[in-house]
């Protein structure tokens, strides 16, 4: 099956979250997929983020990760997910935060310039650490992605209503129909 970076894959609302969400179904050991295992997908993430990522100021001039920074960048991705996921679940761990700040510093120190994906992701994560309304960060009830809820009444449950919201609705509809036809 051909793969493309669609707007849905940039539902996080911040570059750091879109990067963390490049692991699909992270919590499911059987279904989990790491999109960045494929170097082509890592490379094509950059031009797609330039178009679709909500954090425009960081995304517009984005450049690829420097080849010798690959491991460092993936460590940052894991630290972003670990800290913010646990914080969203109510466990604001100083250890996780320290690991994240170290990964941010490491990527800022070794990134080639301001526009490198590793540098921009580090800056995005730093912004999220200081975000005045941390309760806006949520975990999609369907797929487990992290996202920022920018809706007025802060009632978003899904990373993307058109994808995860509809899947939940369709499955509820199916369950209802089954009950009706098979009492
Ligand atoms: Zn989702």
mmCIF file of C-alpha atoms and ligand atoms in Angstrom:
data_model
loop_
_atom_site.group_PDB
_atom_site.id
_atom_site.type_symbol
_atom_site.label_atom_id
_atom_site.label_comp_id
_atom_site.label_asym_id
_atom_site.label_seq_id
_atom_site.Cartn_x
_atom_site.Cartn_y
_atom_site.Cartn_z
ATOM 1 C CA UNK A 1 0.000 0.000 0.000
ATOM 2 C CA UNK A 2 1.354 3.430 -0.853
ATOM 3 C CA UNK A 3 1.801 5.832 2.019
ATOM 4 C CA UNK A 4 1.447 9.609 1.968
ATOM 5 C CA UNK A 5 1.720 12.237 4.667
ATOM 6 C CA UNK A 6 -1.866 13.520 4.671
ATOM 7 C CA UNK A 7 -3.198 16.528 6.673
ATOM 8 C CA UNK A 8 -4.674 14.003 9.159
ATOM 9 C CA UNK A 9 -1.145 12.980 10.147
ATOM 10 C CA UNK A 10 -0.558 16.550 11.337
ATOM 11 C CA UNK A 11 -3.514 16.698 13.734
ATOM 12 C CA UNK A 12 -1.326 17.366 16.786
ATOM 13 C CA UNK A 13 -1.510 21.147 16.553
ATOM 14 C CA UNK A 14 2.231 21.470 17.323
ATOM 15 C CA UNK A 15 5.286 20.152 15.506
ATOM 16 C CA UNK A 16 6.533 18.245 18.579
ATOM 17 C CA UNK A 17 3.214 16.369 18.831
ATOM 18 C CA UNK A 18 3.076 15.620 15.095
ATOM 19 C CA UNK A 19 6.560 14.121 15.466
ATOM 20 C CA UNK A 20 5.504 12.063 18.524
ATOM 21 C CA UNK A 21 2.470 10.849 16.545
ATOM 22 C CA UNK A 22 4.666 9.288 13.845
ATOM 23 C CA UNK A 23 4.349 6.097 15.884
ATOM 24 C CA UNK A 24 0.937 4.692 15.033
ATOM 25 C CA UNK A 25 -0.985 2.847 17.791
ATOM 26 C CA UNK A 26 1.976 3.235 20.143
ATOM 27 C CA UNK A 27 0.138 1.480 22.979
ATOM 28 C CA UNK A 28 -0.671 -1.639 20.957
ATOM 29 C CA UNK A 29 2.371 -3.959 20.702
ATOM 30 C CA UNK A 30 0.851 -5.898 17.782
ATOM 31 C CA UNK A 31 -0.416 -2.998 15.676
ATOM 32 C CA UNK A 32 2.232 -0.419 16.504
ATOM 33 C CA UNK A 33 4.043 1.104 13.495
ATOM 34 C CA UNK A 34 6.973 3.503 13.458
ATOM 35 C CA UNK A 35 6.732 5.642 10.311
ATOM 36 C CA UNK A 36 10.293 6.884 10.772
ATOM 37 C CA UNK A 37 11.731 3.357 10.478
ATOM 38 C CA UNK A 38 11.604 4.046 6.761
ATOM 39 C CA UNK A 39 14.196 6.733 5.860
ATOM 40 C CA UNK A 40 12.066 7.777 2.866
ATOM 41 C CA UNK A 41 9.140 8.606 5.180
ATOM 42 C CA UNK A 42 11.453 10.517 7.499
ATOM 43 C CA UNK A 43 12.651 12.545 4.495
ATOM 44 C CA UNK A 44 9.175 13.181 3.070
ATOM 45 C CA UNK A 45 7.832 14.205 6.495
ATOM 46 C CA UNK A 46 9.684 17.526 6.110
ATOM 47 C CA UNK A 47 7.965 18.878 2.947
ATOM 48 C CA UNK A 48 4.585 17.604 4.226
ATOM 49 C CA UNK A 49 5.074 19.374 7.576
ATOM 50 C CA UNK A 50 5.923 22.568 5.695
ATOM 51 C CA UNK A 51 2.412 22.434 4.245
ATOM 52 C CA UNK A 52 0.275 20.780 6.932
ATOM 53 C CA UNK A 53 1.851 21.424 10.354
ATOM 54 C CA UNK A 54 -0.168 23.919 12.426
ATOM 55 C CA UNK A 55 2.933 25.496 13.992
ATOM 56 C CA UNK A 56 3.559 27.628 10.920
ATOM 57 C CA UNK A 57 6.524 29.693 12.125
ATOM 58 C CA UNK A 58 8.603 26.571 12.782
ATOM 59 C CA UNK A 59 7.321 24.530 9.853
ATOM 60 C CA UNK A 60 7.593 26.818 6.838
ATOM 61 C CA UNK A 61 11.377 26.744 6.517
ATOM 62 C CA UNK A 62 11.865 23.213 7.842
ATOM 63 C CA UNK A 63 14.983 21.326 6.691
ATOM 64 C CA UNK A 64 15.817 17.599 7.029
ATOM 65 C CA UNK A 65 17.461 16.085 10.113
ATOM 66 C CA UNK A 66 21.239 16.054 9.733
ATOM 67 C CA UNK A 67 22.185 12.405 8.979
ATOM 68 C CA UNK A 68 24.333 11.984 12.114
ATOM 69 C CA UNK A 69 21.497 13.350 14.295
ATOM 70 C CA UNK A 70 19.033 10.544 13.529
ATOM 71 C CA UNK A 71 19.404 8.715 16.842
ATOM 72 C CA UNK A 72 19.369 11.961 18.811
ATOM 73 C CA UNK A 73 16.173 13.082 17.072
ATOM 74 C CA UNK A 74 14.370 9.784 17.789
ATOM 75 C CA UNK A 75 15.381 10.042 21.469
ATOM 76 C CA UNK A 76 13.777 13.477 21.512
ATOM 77 C CA UNK A 77 10.608 12.063 19.939
ATOM 78 C CA UNK A 78 10.351 9.376 22.650
ATOM 79 C CA UNK A 79 11.037 11.902 25.436
ATOM 80 C CA UNK A 80 8.295 14.197 24.057
ATOM 81 C CA UNK A 81 5.769 11.376 24.030
ATOM 82 C CA UNK A 82 6.733 10.033 27.468
ATOM 83 C CA UNK A 83 6.588 13.372 29.272
ATOM 84 C CA UNK A 84 3.457 14.837 27.687
ATOM 85 C CA UNK A 85 1.511 11.566 27.616
ATOM 86 C CA UNK A 86 2.161 10.968 31.315
ATOM 87 C CA UNK A 87 1.419 14.609 32.154
ATOM 88 C CA UNK A 88 -1.881 14.421 30.252
ATOM 89 C CA UNK A 89 -2.739 11.276 32.218
ATOM 90 C CA UNK A 90 -2.088 13.146 35.471
ATOM 91 C CA UNK A 91 1.497 12.047 36.190
ATOM 92 C CA UNK A 92 3.655 15.157 35.849
ATOM 93 C CA UNK A 93 6.983 13.422 36.403
ATOM 94 C CA UNK A 94 10.129 15.454 37.100
ATOM 95 C CA UNK A 95 12.219 12.561 35.796
ATOM 96 C CA UNK A 96 10.347 12.559 32.473
ATOM 97 C CA UNK A 97 10.646 16.349 32.290
ATOM 98 C CA UNK A 98 14.393 16.217 32.994
ATOM 99 C CA UNK A 99 14.855 13.583 30.265
ATOM 100 C CA UNK A 100 12.873 15.734 27.844
ATOM 101 C CA UNK A 101 14.855 18.886 28.666
ATOM 102 C CA UNK A 102 18.119 16.968 28.168
ATOM 103 C CA UNK A 103 16.916 15.716 24.789
ATOM 104 C CA UNK A 104 15.836 19.247 23.835
ATOM 105 C CA UNK A 105 19.246 20.644 24.827
ATOM 106 C CA UNK A 106 21.085 17.850 23.015
ATOM 107 C CA UNK A 107 19.193 18.516 19.770
ATOM 108 C CA UNK A 108 19.587 22.295 20.035
ATOM 109 C CA UNK A 109 23.328 21.900 20.626
ATOM 110 C CA UNK A 110 23.913 19.507 17.735
ATOM 111 C CA UNK A 111 21.264 20.585 15.218
ATOM 112 C CA UNK A 112 22.782 22.080 12.076
ATOM 113 C CA UNK A 113 20.744 25.292 12.089
ATOM 114 C CA UNK A 114 17.474 26.859 13.212
ATOM 115 C CA UNK A 115 15.511 25.180 10.412
ATOM 116 C CA UNK A 116 16.564 21.546 10.926
ATOM 117 C CA UNK A 117 13.678 19.240 11.884
ATOM 118 C CA UNK A 118 15.529 18.186 15.066
ATOM 119 C CA UNK A 119 16.070 21.817 16.127
ATOM 120 C CA UNK A 120 12.527 22.924 15.265
ATOM 121 C CA UNK A 121 11.042 19.919 17.118
ATOM 122 C CA UNK A 122 13.148 20.773 20.183
ATOM 123 C CA UNK A 123 11.897 24.387 20.109
ATOM 124 C CA UNK A 124 8.310 23.208 19.687
ATOM 125 C CA UNK A 125 8.637 20.867 22.695
ATOM 126 C CA UNK A 126 10.105 23.702 24.764
ATOM 127 C CA UNK A 127 7.087 25.880 23.936
ATOM 128 C CA UNK A 128 4.756 23.084 25.028
ATOM 129 C CA UNK A 129 6.581 22.822 28.379
ATOM 130 C CA UNK A 130 5.758 26.487 29.017
ATOM 131 C CA UNK A 131 2.242 26.398 27.519
ATOM 132 C CA UNK A 132 0.004 28.286 29.973
ATOM 133 C CA UNK A 133 -2.998 25.970 29.455
ATOM 134 C CA UNK A 134 -1.603 22.404 29.700
ATOM 135 C CA UNK A 135 -5.145 21.028 30.024
ATOM 136 C CA UNK A 136 -5.578 21.730 26.319
ATOM 137 C CA UNK A 137 -3.300 18.791 25.554
ATOM 138 C CA UNK A 138 -5.286 15.596 25.120
ATOM 139 C CA UNK A 139 -4.957 11.982 24.032
ATOM 140 C CA UNK A 140 -7.218 10.890 21.173
ATOM 141 C CA UNK A 141 -9.873 8.535 22.552
ATOM 142 C CA UNK A 142 -9.600 6.387 19.426
ATOM 143 C CA UNK A 143 -5.974 6.220 18.264
ATOM 144 C CA UNK A 144 -3.974 7.497 21.240
ATOM 145 C CA UNK A 145 -2.305 10.416 19.446
ATOM 146 C CA UNK A 146 -1.456 13.530 21.425
ATOM 147 C CA UNK A 147 -3.140 16.748 20.274
ATOM 148 C CA UNK A 148 -3.887 20.300 21.368
ATOM 149 C CA UNK A 149 -7.570 21.056 21.785
ATOM 150 C CA UNK A 150 -7.968 24.616 20.528
ATOM 151 C CA UNK A 151 -11.764 24.445 20.434
ATOM 152 C CA UNK A 152 -13.634 27.160 22.372
ATOM 153 C CA UNK A 153 -15.350 24.832 24.831
ATOM 154 C CA UNK A 154 -12.373 22.433 24.991
ATOM 155 C CA UNK A 155 -14.586 19.473 24.182
ATOM 156 C CA UNK A 156 -12.580 17.771 21.435
ATOM 157 C CA UNK A 157 -12.188 14.030 22.042
ATOM 158 C CA UNK A 158 -10.458 12.997 18.838
ATOM 159 C CA UNK A 159 -7.257 13.999 17.079
ATOM 160 C CA UNK A 160 -9.297 14.412 13.899
ATOM 161 C CA UNK A 161 -13.093 14.359 13.879
ATOM 162 C CA UNK A 162 -13.129 13.370 10.194
ATOM 163 C CA UNK A 163 -11.051 10.240 10.847
ATOM 164 C CA UNK A 164 -11.161 9.011 14.458
ATOM 165 C CA UNK A 165 -14.502 10.675 15.296
ATOM 166 C CA UNK A 166 -16.183 9.034 12.338
ATOM 167 C CA UNK A 167 -14.664 5.636 13.122
ATOM 168 C CA UNK A 168 -16.148 5.760 16.614
ATOM 169 C CA UNK A 169 -19.523 6.890 15.242
ATOM 170 C CA UNK A 170 -19.511 4.143 12.606
ATOM 171 C CA UNK A 171 -18.702 1.469 15.160
ATOM 172 C CA UNK A 172 -21.495 2.723 17.497
ATOM 173 C CA UNK A 173 -23.892 2.730 14.567
ATOM 174 C CA UNK A 174 -22.876 -0.842 13.699
ATOM 175 C CA UNK A 175 -23.376 -2.000 17.307
ATOM 176 C CA UNK A 176 -26.832 -0.393 17.381
ATOM 177 C CA UNK A 177 -27.849 -1.976 14.085
ATOM 178 C CA UNK A 178 -26.683 -5.360 15.307
ATOM 179 C CA UNK A 179 -28.801 -5.062 18.424
ATOM 180 C CA UNK A 180 -31.816 -4.106 16.327
ATOM 181 C CA UNK A 181 -31.480 -6.964 13.879
ATOM 182 C CA UNK A 182 -30.183 -9.548 16.349
ATOM 183 C CA UNK A 183 -32.067 -9.064 19.625
HETATM 184 ZN ZN1 LIG B 1 -7.122 9.812 16.661
#
